[in-house]
PDB file of C-alpha atoms and ligand atoms in Angstrom:
ATOM      1  CA  UNK A  79     -20.344   7.132  -9.737  1.00  0.00           C
ATOM      2  CA  UNK A  80     -19.858   9.690  -6.963  1.00  0.00           C
ATOM      3  CA  UNK A  81     -16.315  10.873  -6.263  1.00  0.00           C
ATOM      4  CA  UNK A  82     -14.657  13.381  -3.984  1.00  0.00           C
ATOM      5  CA  UNK A  83     -13.103  16.282  -5.879  1.00  0.00           C
ATOM      6  CA  UNK A  84     -11.411  18.796  -3.576  1.00  0.00           C
ATOM      7  CA  UNK A  85     -14.131  19.588  -1.044  1.00  0.00           C
ATOM      8  CA  UNK A  86     -17.118  18.488  -3.094  1.00  0.00           C
ATOM      9  CA  UNK A  87     -18.770  15.144  -3.676  1.00  0.00           C
ATOM     10  CA  UNK A  88     -19.827  15.146  -7.310  1.00  0.00           C
ATOM     11  CA  UNK A  89     -20.672  12.788 -10.102  1.00  0.00           C
ATOM     12  CA  UNK A  90     -17.519  11.498 -11.793  1.00  0.00           C
ATOM     13  CA  UNK A  91     -18.622  13.168 -15.059  1.00  0.00           C
ATOM     14  CA  UNK A  92     -18.409  16.623 -13.456  1.00  0.00           C
ATOM     15  CA  UNK A  93     -14.725  16.358 -12.509  1.00  0.00           C
ATOM     16  CA  UNK A  94     -12.340  18.537 -14.460  1.00  0.00           C
ATOM     17  CA  UNK A  95      -8.642  17.872 -14.029  1.00  0.00           C
ATOM     18  CA  UNK A  96      -6.437  20.425 -15.741  1.00  0.00           C
ATOM     19  CA  UNK A  97      -3.948  19.182 -18.336  1.00  0.00           C
ATOM     20  CA  UNK A  98      -1.279  20.989 -16.332  1.00  0.00           C
ATOM     21  CA  UNK A  99      -2.106  19.280 -13.057  1.00  0.00           C
ATOM     22  CA  UNK A 100       1.307  18.374 -11.635  1.00  0.00           C
ATOM     23  CA  UNK A 101       0.100  14.898 -10.817  1.00  0.00           C
ATOM     24  CA  UNK A 102      -0.691  14.333 -14.486  1.00  0.00           C
ATOM     25  CA  UNK A 103       2.523  15.882 -15.774  1.00  0.00           C
ATOM     26  CA  UNK A 104       5.106  14.939 -13.159  1.00  0.00           C
ATOM     27  CA  UNK A 105       3.533  12.279 -10.950  1.00  0.00           C
ATOM     28  CA  UNK A 106       3.905  14.995  -8.291  1.00  0.00           C
ATOM     29  CA  UNK A 107       1.516  13.673  -5.684  1.00  0.00           C
ATOM     30  CA  UNK A 108       0.806  11.157  -2.934  1.00  0.00           C
ATOM     31  CA  UNK A 109      -1.975   8.682  -2.236  1.00  0.00           C
ATOM     32  CA  UNK A 110      -3.546   6.188   0.148  1.00  0.00           C
ATOM     33  CA  UNK A 111      -5.819   3.157  -0.095  1.00  0.00           C
ATOM     34  CA  UNK A 112      -8.096   2.170   2.796  1.00  0.00           C
ATOM     35  CA  UNK A 113     -10.067  -1.068   2.935  1.00  0.00           C
ATOM     36  CA  UNK A 114     -13.688  -0.832   4.048  1.00  0.00           C
ATOM     37  CA  UNK A 115     -15.087  -3.969   5.738  1.00  0.00           C
ATOM     38  CA  UNK A 116     -18.845  -4.010   6.373  1.00  0.00           C
ATOM     39  CA  UNK A 117     -18.914  -0.226   6.232  1.00  0.00           C
ATOM     40  CA  UNK A 118     -15.936   0.192   8.616  1.00  0.00           C
ATOM     41  CA  UNK A 119     -12.786   1.981   7.396  1.00  0.00           C
ATOM     42  CA  UNK A 120     -10.065  -0.286   8.718  1.00  0.00           C
ATOM     43  CA  UNK A 121      -7.062   1.490  10.309  1.00  0.00           C
ATOM     44  CA  UNK A 122      -8.234   4.803   8.919  1.00  0.00           C
ATOM     45  CA  UNK A 123      -6.237   6.866  11.415  1.00  0.00           C
ATOM     46  CA  UNK A 124      -2.973   5.138  10.480  1.00  0.00           C
ATOM     47  CA  UNK A 125      -3.614   5.718   6.761  1.00  0.00           C
ATOM     48  CA  UNK A 126      -4.394   9.406   7.316  1.00  0.00           C
ATOM     49  CA  UNK A 127      -1.283   9.774   9.482  1.00  0.00           C
ATOM     50  CA  UNK A 128       0.828   8.205   6.705  1.00  0.00           C
ATOM     51  CA  UNK A 129      -0.637  10.614   4.130  1.00  0.00           C
ATOM     52  CA  UNK A 130       0.509  13.519   6.290  1.00  0.00           C
ATOM     53  CA  UNK A 131       3.964  11.955   6.648  1.00  0.00           C
ATOM     54  CA  UNK A 132       4.206  11.503   2.855  1.00  0.00           C
ATOM     55  CA  UNK A 133       3.095  15.144   2.377  1.00  0.00           C
ATOM     56  CA  UNK A 134       5.798  16.365   4.723  1.00  0.00           C
ATOM     57  CA  UNK A 135       8.437  14.283   2.951  1.00  0.00           C
ATOM     58  CA  UNK A 136       7.577  15.846  -0.416  1.00  0.00           C
ATOM     59  CA  UNK A 137       7.308  19.318   1.178  1.00  0.00           C
ATOM     60  CA  UNK A 138       3.602  19.638   0.435  1.00  0.00           C
ATOM     61  CA  UNK A 139       1.259  21.439   2.823  1.00  0.00           C
ATOM     62  CA  UNK A 140      -2.162  19.851   2.848  1.00  0.00           C
ATOM     63  CA  UNK A 141      -4.878  22.534   2.811  1.00  0.00           C
ATOM     64  CA  UNK A 142      -7.342  20.541   4.953  1.00  0.00           C
ATOM     65  CA  UNK A 143      -7.292  18.787   8.318  1.00  0.00           C
ATOM     66  CA  UNK A 144      -7.358  15.051   8.956  1.00  0.00           C
ATOM     67  CA  UNK A 145     -10.800  15.496  10.513  1.00  0.00           C
ATOM     68  CA  UNK A 146     -12.156  17.274   7.427  1.00  0.00           C
ATOM     69  CA  UNK A 147     -10.729  14.650   5.068  1.00  0.00           C
ATOM     70  CA  UNK A 148     -12.065  11.833   7.229  1.00  0.00           C
ATOM     71  CA  UNK A 149     -15.530  13.403   7.227  1.00  0.00           C
ATOM     72  CA  UNK A 150     -15.497  13.686   3.433  1.00  0.00           C
ATOM     73  CA  UNK A 151     -14.323  10.089   2.971  1.00  0.00           C
ATOM     74  CA  UNK A 152     -17.099   8.821   5.228  1.00  0.00           C
ATOM     75  CA  UNK A 153     -19.642  10.938   3.397  1.00  0.00           C
ATOM     76  CA  UNK A 154     -18.425   9.528   0.088  1.00  0.00           C
ATOM     77  CA  UNK A 155     -18.595   5.959   1.399  1.00  0.00           C
ATOM     78  CA  UNK A 156     -22.151   6.577   2.569  1.00  0.00           C
ATOM     79  CA  UNK A 157     -23.211   8.019  -0.770  1.00  0.00           C
ATOM     80  CA  UNK A 158     -21.546   5.176  -2.668  1.00  0.00           C
ATOM     81  CA  UNK A 159     -23.506   2.751  -0.502  1.00  0.00           C
ATOM     82  CA  UNK A 160     -20.737   0.159  -0.635  1.00  0.00           C
ATOM     83  CA  UNK A 161     -20.197  -1.917   2.476  1.00  0.00           C
ATOM     84  CA  UNK A 162     -17.170  -3.844   1.238  1.00  0.00           C
ATOM     85  CA  UNK A 163     -14.889  -1.643  -0.748  1.00  0.00           C
ATOM     86  CA  UNK A 164     -11.624   0.179  -0.983  1.00  0.00           C
ATOM     87  CA  UNK A 165     -11.289   3.920  -1.017  1.00  0.00           C
ATOM     88  CA  UNK A 166      -8.456   5.410  -3.083  1.00  0.00           C
ATOM     89  CA  UNK A 167      -7.489   9.013  -2.495  1.00  0.00           C
ATOM     90  CA  UNK A 168      -4.689  11.142  -3.826  1.00  0.00           C
ATOM     91  CA  UNK A 169      -3.404  14.685  -3.529  1.00  0.00           C
ATOM     92  CA  UNK A 170      -1.369  16.315  -6.265  1.00  0.00           C
ATOM     93  CA  UNK A 171       0.603  19.544  -6.005  1.00  0.00           C
ATOM     94  CA  UNK A 172      -2.090  21.275  -8.054  1.00  0.00           C
ATOM     95  CA  UNK A 173      -2.222  23.066 -11.382  1.00  0.00           C
ATOM     96  CA  UNK A 174       0.647  25.394 -12.150  1.00  0.00           C
ATOM     97  CA  UNK A 175       0.928  27.113 -15.525  1.00  0.00           C
ATOM     98  CA  UNK A 176       3.138  27.164 -17.469  1.00  0.00           C
ATOM     99  CA  UNK A 177       4.709  23.762 -16.843  1.00  0.00           C
ATOM    100  CA  UNK A 178       7.807  24.297 -14.695  1.00  0.00           C
ATOM    101  CA  UNK A 179       9.816  21.829 -12.632  1.00  0.00           C
ATOM    102  CA  UNK A 180      10.010  24.220  -9.664  1.00  0.00           C
ATOM    103  CA  UNK A 181       7.472  23.662  -6.903  1.00  0.00           C
ATOM    104  CA  UNK A 182       4.818  26.420  -7.164  1.00  0.00           C
ATOM    105  CA  UNK A 183       4.037  28.732  -4.260  1.00  0.00           C
ATOM    106  CA  UNK A 184       1.416  26.789  -2.237  1.00  0.00           C
ATOM    107  CA  UNK A 185      -0.348  30.085  -1.462  1.00  0.00           C
ATOM    108  CA  UNK A 186      -1.026  30.511  -5.175  1.00  0.00           C
ATOM    109  CA  UNK A 187      -1.438  26.888  -6.248  1.00  0.00           C
ATOM    110  CA  UNK A 188      -3.573  24.697  -3.973  1.00  0.00           C
ATOM    111  CA  UNK A 189      -3.154  20.912  -4.014  1.00  0.00           C
ATOM    112  CA  UNK A 190      -5.849  18.907  -5.819  1.00  0.00           C
ATOM    113  CA  UNK A 191      -7.610  16.131  -3.886  1.00  0.00           C
ATOM    114  CA  UNK A 192      -9.671  13.278  -5.294  1.00  0.00           C
ATOM    115  CA  UNK A 193     -11.110  10.070  -3.887  1.00  0.00           C
ATOM    116  CA  UNK A 194     -13.118   7.235  -5.340  1.00  0.00           C
ATOM    117  CA  UNK A 195     -14.647   4.075  -3.953  1.00  0.00           C
ATOM    118  CA  UNK A 196     -14.725   0.719  -5.688  1.00  0.00           C
ATOM    119  CA  UNK A 197     -16.179  -2.561  -4.492  1.00  0.00           C
ATOM    120  CA  UNK A 198     -13.629  -4.963  -2.994  1.00  0.00           C
ATOM    121  CA  UNK A 199     -13.926  -8.434  -1.605  1.00  0.00           C
ATOM    122  CA  UNK A 200     -11.570 -10.578   0.434  1.00  0.00           C
ATOM    123  CA  UNK A 201      -9.058 -12.518  -1.736  1.00  0.00           C
ATOM    124  CA  UNK A 202      -9.969 -15.794  -0.009  1.00  0.00           C
ATOM    125  CA  UNK A 203      -9.585 -18.095  -3.020  1.00  0.00           C
ATOM    126  CA  UNK A 204      -6.006 -16.929  -3.614  1.00  0.00           C
ATOM    127  CA  UNK A 205      -5.212 -17.023   0.105  1.00  0.00           C
ATOM    128  CA  UNK A 206      -6.147 -20.695   0.176  1.00  0.00           C
ATOM    129  CA  UNK A 207      -3.793 -21.705  -2.619  1.00  0.00           C
ATOM    130  CA  UNK A 208      -1.154 -18.966  -2.476  1.00  0.00           C
ATOM    131  CA  UNK A 209       0.570 -17.196  -5.344  1.00  0.00           C
ATOM    132  CA  UNK A 210       3.705 -17.717  -7.436  1.00  0.00           C
ATOM    133  CA  UNK A 211       6.263 -14.924  -7.600  1.00  0.00           C
ATOM    134  CA  UNK A 212       9.552 -14.175  -9.315  1.00  0.00           C
ATOM    135  CA  UNK A 213      12.586 -12.166  -8.198  1.00  0.00           C
ATOM    136  CA  UNK A 214      13.031  -8.800  -9.915  1.00  0.00           C
ATOM    137  CA  UNK A 215      15.857  -6.334  -9.347  1.00  0.00           C
ATOM    138  CA  UNK A 216      14.599  -3.401  -7.261  1.00  0.00           C
ATOM    139  CA  UNK A 217      15.464  -0.455  -9.489  1.00  0.00           C
ATOM    140  CA  UNK A 218      13.169   2.046  -7.796  1.00  0.00           C
ATOM    141  CA  UNK A 219      14.379   5.325  -6.319  1.00  0.00           C
ATOM    142  CA  UNK A 220      15.639   5.774  -2.750  1.00  0.00           C
ATOM    143  CA  UNK A 221      12.437   7.284  -1.368  1.00  0.00           C
ATOM    144  CA  UNK A 222      10.305   4.126  -1.314  1.00  0.00           C
ATOM    145  CA  UNK A 223       8.960   5.224   2.090  1.00  0.00           C
ATOM    146  CA  UNK A 224       6.938   7.965   0.375  1.00  0.00           C
ATOM    147  CA  UNK A 225       3.560   6.769  -0.893  1.00  0.00           C
ATOM    148  CA  UNK A 226       4.084   8.580  -4.181  1.00  0.00           C
ATOM    149  CA  UNK A 227       1.705   8.330  -7.136  1.00  0.00           C
ATOM    150  CA  UNK A 228       4.833   7.944  -9.323  1.00  0.00           C
ATOM    151  CA  UNK A 229       4.661   4.161  -9.389  1.00  0.00           C
ATOM    152  CA  UNK A 230       6.496   3.452 -12.635  1.00  0.00           C
ATOM    153  CA  UNK A 231       9.287   1.552 -10.871  1.00  0.00           C
ATOM    154  CA  UNK A 232       6.729  -0.704  -9.168  1.00  0.00           C
ATOM    155  CA  UNK A 233       4.753  -1.162 -12.398  1.00  0.00           C
ATOM    156  CA  UNK A 234       7.841  -2.127 -14.389  1.00  0.00           C
ATOM    157  CA  UNK A 235       8.781  -4.689 -11.742  1.00  0.00           C
ATOM    158  CA  UNK A 236       5.305  -6.250 -11.736  1.00  0.00           C
ATOM    159  CA  UNK A 237       5.246  -6.326 -15.523  1.00  0.00           C
ATOM    160  CA  UNK A 238       8.666  -8.023 -15.621  1.00  0.00           C
ATOM    161  CA  UNK A 239       7.428 -10.706 -13.215  1.00  0.00           C
ATOM    162  CA  UNK A 240       4.247 -11.200 -15.263  1.00  0.00           C
ATOM    163  CA  UNK A 241       6.212 -11.453 -18.502  1.00  0.00           C
ATOM    164  CA  UNK A 242       8.172 -14.257 -16.839  1.00  0.00           C
ATOM    165  CA  UNK A 243       4.915 -16.042 -16.015  1.00  0.00           C
ATOM    166  CA  UNK A 244       4.606 -15.061 -12.329  1.00  0.00           C
ATOM    167  CA  UNK A 245       1.801 -13.294 -10.467  1.00  0.00           C
ATOM    168  CA  UNK A 246       3.989 -11.023  -8.347  1.00  0.00           C
ATOM    169  CA  UNK A 247       7.479  -9.531  -8.148  1.00  0.00           C
ATOM    170  CA  UNK A 248       9.708  -9.998  -5.105  1.00  0.00           C
ATOM    171  CA  UNK A 249      12.073  -7.030  -5.252  1.00  0.00           C
ATOM    172  CA  UNK A 250      15.777  -7.510  -4.551  1.00  0.00           C
ATOM    173  CA  UNK A 251      18.242  -4.674  -4.013  1.00  0.00           C
ATOM    174  CA  UNK A 252      21.941  -5.576  -3.621  1.00  0.00           C
ATOM    175  CA  UNK A 253      21.023  -9.214  -2.834  1.00  0.00           C
ATOM    176  CA  UNK A 254      18.569  -8.202  -0.103  1.00  0.00           C
ATOM    177  CA  UNK A 255      14.811  -8.645  -0.434  1.00  0.00           C
ATOM    178  CA  UNK A 256      13.010  -5.326   0.093  1.00  0.00           C
ATOM    179  CA  UNK A 257       9.272  -5.859  -0.541  1.00  0.00           C
ATOM    180  CA  UNK A 258       6.839  -6.940  -3.269  1.00  0.00           C
ATOM    181  CA  UNK A 259       5.563  -4.629  -6.042  1.00  0.00           C
ATOM    182  CA  UNK A 260       2.655  -3.280  -3.945  1.00  0.00           C
ATOM    183  CA  UNK A 261       2.980  -5.024  -0.587  1.00  0.00           C
ATOM    184  CA  UNK A 262       5.429  -5.813   2.207  1.00  0.00           C
ATOM    185  CA  UNK A 263       7.215  -9.153   2.208  1.00  0.00           C
ATOM    186  CA  UNK A 264       7.761 -11.616   5.066  1.00  0.00           C
ATOM    187  CA  UNK A 265       9.425 -14.965   5.610  1.00  0.00           C
ATOM    188  CA  UNK A 266       9.235 -17.545   8.388  1.00  0.00           C
ATOM    189  CA  UNK A 267      12.345 -19.559   9.218  1.00  0.00           C
ATOM    190  CA  UNK A 268      12.536 -21.894  12.223  1.00  0.00           C
ATOM    191  CA  UNK A 269       9.354 -20.319  13.691  1.00  0.00           C
ATOM    192  CA  UNK A 270      10.867 -16.788  13.534  1.00  0.00           C
ATOM    193  CA  UNK A 271       9.161 -14.129  11.414  1.00  0.00           C
ATOM    194  CA  UNK A 272      11.383 -11.797   9.363  1.00  0.00           C
ATOM    195  CA  UNK A 273      10.667  -8.658   7.332  1.00  0.00           C
ATOM    196  CA  UNK A 274      12.733  -5.751   5.980  1.00  0.00           C
ATOM    197  CA  UNK A 275      13.049  -2.916   8.522  1.00  0.00           C
ATOM    198  CA  UNK A 276      11.306   0.396   7.786  1.00  0.00           C
ATOM    199  CA  UNK A 277      13.507   3.064   6.230  1.00  0.00           C
ATOM    200  CA  UNK A 278      13.866   4.573   2.799  1.00  0.00           C
ATOM    201  CA  UNK A 279      13.924   1.251   0.900  1.00  0.00           C
ATOM    202  CA  UNK A 280      10.334   0.136   1.576  1.00  0.00           C
ATOM    203  CA  UNK A 281       6.886   1.560   2.235  1.00  0.00           C
ATOM    204  CA  UNK A 282       6.012   1.316   5.937  1.00  0.00           C
ATOM    205  CA  UNK A 283       2.812  -0.696   5.501  1.00  0.00           C
ATOM    206  CA  UNK A 284      -0.224  -0.134   7.668  1.00  0.00           C
ATOM    207  CA  UNK A 285      -0.869  -3.884   7.563  1.00  0.00           C
ATOM    208  CA  UNK A 286       2.692  -4.274   8.890  1.00  0.00           C
ATOM    209  CA  UNK A 287       1.691  -2.317  12.008  1.00  0.00           C
ATOM    210  CA  UNK A 288      -1.116  -4.815  12.628  1.00  0.00           C
ATOM    211  CA  UNK A 289       1.158  -7.826  12.048  1.00  0.00           C
ATOM    212  CA  UNK A 290       3.569  -6.521  14.700  1.00  0.00           C
ATOM    213  CA  UNK A 291       0.677  -6.523  17.187  1.00  0.00           C
ATOM    214  CA  UNK A 292      -0.477  -9.983  16.081  1.00  0.00           C
ATOM    215  CA  UNK A 293       3.017 -11.499  16.309  1.00  0.00           C
ATOM    216  CA  UNK A 294       3.344 -10.142  19.844  1.00  0.00           C
ATOM    217  CA  UNK A 295      -0.080 -11.440  20.880  1.00  0.00           C
ATOM    218  CA  UNK A 296       0.593 -14.895  19.408  1.00  0.00           C
ATOM    219  CA  UNK A 297       4.094 -15.102  20.868  1.00  0.00           C
ATOM    220  CA  UNK A 298       5.735 -15.277  17.438  1.00  0.00           C
ATOM    221  CA  UNK A 299       9.257 -13.892  17.474  1.00  0.00           C
ATOM    222  CA  UNK A 300       9.593 -11.039  14.933  1.00  0.00           C
ATOM    223  CA  UNK A 301      12.896  -9.787  13.577  1.00  0.00           C
ATOM    224  CA  UNK A 302      12.768  -6.702  11.365  1.00  0.00           C
ATOM    225  CA  UNK A 303      15.997  -7.565   9.592  1.00  0.00           C
ATOM    226  CA  UNK A 304      16.795  -7.695   5.894  1.00  0.00           C
ATOM    227  CA  UNK A 305      17.331 -11.160   4.369  1.00  0.00           C
ATOM    228  CA  UNK A 306      18.785 -12.216   1.045  1.00  0.00           C
ATOM    229  CA  UNK A 307      17.038 -13.839  -1.910  1.00  0.00           C
ATOM    230  CA  UNK A 308      18.955 -17.056  -1.136  1.00  0.00           C
ATOM    231  CA  UNK A 309      17.784 -17.011   2.485  1.00  0.00           C
ATOM    232  CA  UNK A 310      14.221 -16.504   1.292  1.00  0.00           C
ATOM    233  CA  UNK A 311      14.436 -19.543  -1.019  1.00  0.00           C
ATOM    234  CA  UNK A 312      15.545 -21.595   1.997  1.00  0.00           C
ATOM    235  CA  UNK A 313      12.717 -20.262   4.221  1.00  0.00           C
ATOM    236  CA  UNK A 314       9.865 -22.376   5.595  1.00  0.00           C
ATOM    237  CA  UNK A 315       7.142 -19.902   4.612  1.00  0.00           C
ATOM    238  CA  UNK A 316       6.688 -16.647   2.732  1.00  0.00           C
ATOM    239  CA  UNK A 317       3.816 -14.176   2.464  1.00  0.00           C
ATOM    240  CA  UNK A 318       3.081 -10.600   1.427  1.00  0.00           C
ATOM    241  CA  UNK A 319       0.827  -8.058   3.138  1.00  0.00           C
ATOM    242  CA  UNK A 320      -1.211  -5.049   2.101  1.00  0.00           C
ATOM    243  CA  UNK A 321      -4.528  -3.468   2.970  1.00  0.00           C
ATOM    244  CA  UNK A 322      -6.158  -5.056  -0.074  1.00  0.00           C
ATOM    245  CA  UNK A 323      -4.265  -8.403  -0.270  1.00  0.00           C
ATOM    246  CA  UNK A 324      -4.358  -8.777   3.571  1.00  0.00           C
ATOM    247  CA  UNK A 325      -1.993 -11.713   4.246  1.00  0.00           C
ATOM    248  CA  UNK A 326      -1.247 -13.527   0.985  1.00  0.00           C
ATOM    249  CA  UNK A 327       0.864 -16.710   0.976  1.00  0.00           C
ATOM    250  CA  UNK A 328       3.675 -16.918  -1.595  1.00  0.00           C
ATOM    251  CA  UNK A 329       4.265 -20.594  -2.308  1.00  0.00           C
ATOM    252  CA  UNK A 330       6.910 -20.444  -5.053  1.00  0.00           C
ATOM    253  CA  UNK A 331       9.584 -17.989  -6.140  1.00  0.00           C
ATOM    254  CA  UNK A 332      11.422 -18.417  -9.453  1.00  0.00           C
ATOM    255  CA  UNK A 333       9.723 -21.829  -9.768  1.00  0.00           C
ATOM    256  CA  UNK A 334      11.263 -23.015  -6.492  1.00  0.00           C
ATOM    257  CA  UNK A 335       8.963 -24.145  -3.720  1.00  0.00           C
ATOM    258  CA  UNK A 336       9.061 -22.231  -0.426  1.00  0.00           C
ATOM    259  CA  UNK A 337       8.847 -24.867   2.319  1.00  0.00           C
ATOM    260  CA  UNK A 338       6.500 -27.574   1.090  1.00  0.00           C
ATOM    261  CA  UNK A 339       5.016 -25.301  -1.580  1.00  0.00           C
ATOM    262  CA  UNK A 340       1.754 -24.720   0.318  1.00  0.00           C
ATOM    263  CA  UNK A 341       0.524 -21.809   2.485  1.00  0.00           C
ATOM    264  CA  UNK A 342       2.435 -22.218   5.756  1.00  0.00           C
ATOM    265  CA  UNK A 343       1.051 -22.777   9.251  1.00  0.00           C
ATOM    266  CA  UNK A 344       2.409 -19.538  10.746  1.00  0.00           C
ATOM    267  CA  UNK A 345       1.078 -17.635   7.715  1.00  0.00           C
ATOM    268  CA  UNK A 346      -2.379 -19.160   8.214  1.00  0.00           C
ATOM    269  CA  UNK A 347      -2.295 -18.370  11.933  1.00  0.00           C
ATOM    270  CA  UNK A 348      -1.451 -14.724  11.209  1.00  0.00           C
ATOM    271  CA  UNK A 349      -4.154 -14.473   8.535  1.00  0.00           C
ATOM    272  CA  UNK A 350      -6.707 -15.914  10.936  1.00  0.00           C
ATOM    273  CA  UNK A 351      -5.695 -13.430  13.654  1.00  0.00           C
ATOM    274  CA  UNK A 352      -5.802 -10.570  11.138  1.00  0.00           C
ATOM    275  CA  UNK A 353      -9.391 -11.362  10.157  1.00  0.00           C
ATOM    276  CA  UNK A 354     -10.332 -11.672  13.820  1.00  0.00           C
ATOM    277  CA  UNK A 355      -8.859  -8.218  14.406  1.00  0.00           C
ATOM    278  CA  UNK A 356     -10.837  -6.851  11.437  1.00  0.00           C
ATOM    279  CA  UNK A 357     -14.052  -8.408  12.766  1.00  0.00           C
ATOM    280  CA  UNK A 358     -13.449  -7.003  16.245  1.00  0.00           C
ATOM    281  CA  UNK A 359     -12.996  -3.502  14.790  1.00  0.00           C
ATOM    282  CA  UNK A 360     -16.129  -3.841  12.661  1.00  0.00           C
ATOM    283  CA  UNK A 361     -18.211  -4.943  15.661  1.00  0.00           C
ATOM    284  CA  UNK A 362     -16.842  -2.302  18.051  1.00  0.00           C
TER     285      UNK A 362
HETATM  286  N1  PMP B  44       4.690  -1.635  -0.177  1.00  0.00           N
HETATM  287  C1  PMP B  44       4.243  -1.055  -1.299  1.00  0.00           C
HETATM  288  C2  PMP B  44       5.211  -0.703  -2.373  1.00  0.00           C
HETATM  289  C3  PMP B  44       2.867  -0.799  -1.477  1.00  0.00           C
HETATM  290  O1  PMP B  44       2.422  -0.200  -2.590  1.00  0.00           O
HETATM  291  C4  PMP B  44       1.967  -1.188  -0.453  1.00  0.00           C
HETATM  292  C5  PMP B  44       0.482  -0.999  -0.607  1.00  0.00           C
HETATM  293  N2  PMP B  44       0.115   0.283  -0.820  1.00  0.00           N
HETATM  294  C6  PMP B  44       2.489  -1.782   0.710  1.00  0.00           C
HETATM  295  C7  PMP B  44       3.854  -1.992   0.809  1.00  0.00           C
HETATM  296  C8  PMP B  44       1.585  -2.220   1.850  1.00  0.00           C
HETATM  297  O2  PMP B  44       1.015  -1.109   2.476  1.00  0.00           O
HETATM  298  P1  PMP B  44      -0.337  -1.210   3.308  1.00  0.00           P
HETATM  299  O3  PMP B  44      -0.181  -2.343   4.253  1.00  0.00           O
HETATM  300  O4  PMP B  44      -0.409   0.098   3.984  1.00  0.00           O
HETATM  301  O5  PMP B  44      -1.452  -1.432   2.321  1.00  0.00           O
END
């Protein structure tokens, strides 16, 4: 499989990552995932912009431009020959020896970039039936707005939910629902759409940007306000969003039905509009 390794596209077998790469040792890095639909990188600009925002927040200077990275990602997608896929890319703070907590001088230690492409298809079967989730205490750090490769807090939450027999974790911090383990979380109550406001407690999703546009176009009232776990259990509908999961209905939380326990009508309307928006971008 071809991958991007710094500025080269090489066979995966040629990649050499140093044992002292700070991503490997400290989780000192950031990443992005972009969905490719019929060869089109959906909301690529927004994902690249967020990578630069994450870099700034961790005080990392990226040694390439957005244009150069974009060109490489497109080249990789072309070489991989995958029309429906997701591209994962990450940048670590590079290899500094010996291992030291201090950030190295970026003039001496360049960041390390990699990207790979894997096939992806739309999760239509799951979207039709919805998923079952469980509440998990949000014990992550207070920089959830950074798309950090240090995902242990998210992984522990997902694992806790799975151990309890659920497919997903709905994270709760001080009684308020923040997001899911790798997606943003939404509820519909009395025809109004609610989601946690951006800030340091959640990742500002790129899919979230699109849902804002869709809600406006469909005349759905949107309130970016935090809600409690109890309020969520009393909601009419619930769903999560991410570039890969798109709009995914959540039909039960902690074995309690949300609404009538089926994907809701507002959820379905938003999903439909999302796929229309994807198709319009692909055709443009
Ligand atoms: N929150 C978290 C914690 C995530 O990991 C993700 C997916 N990367 C999201 C939200 C959704 O982000 P996006 O819509 O950009 O995929």
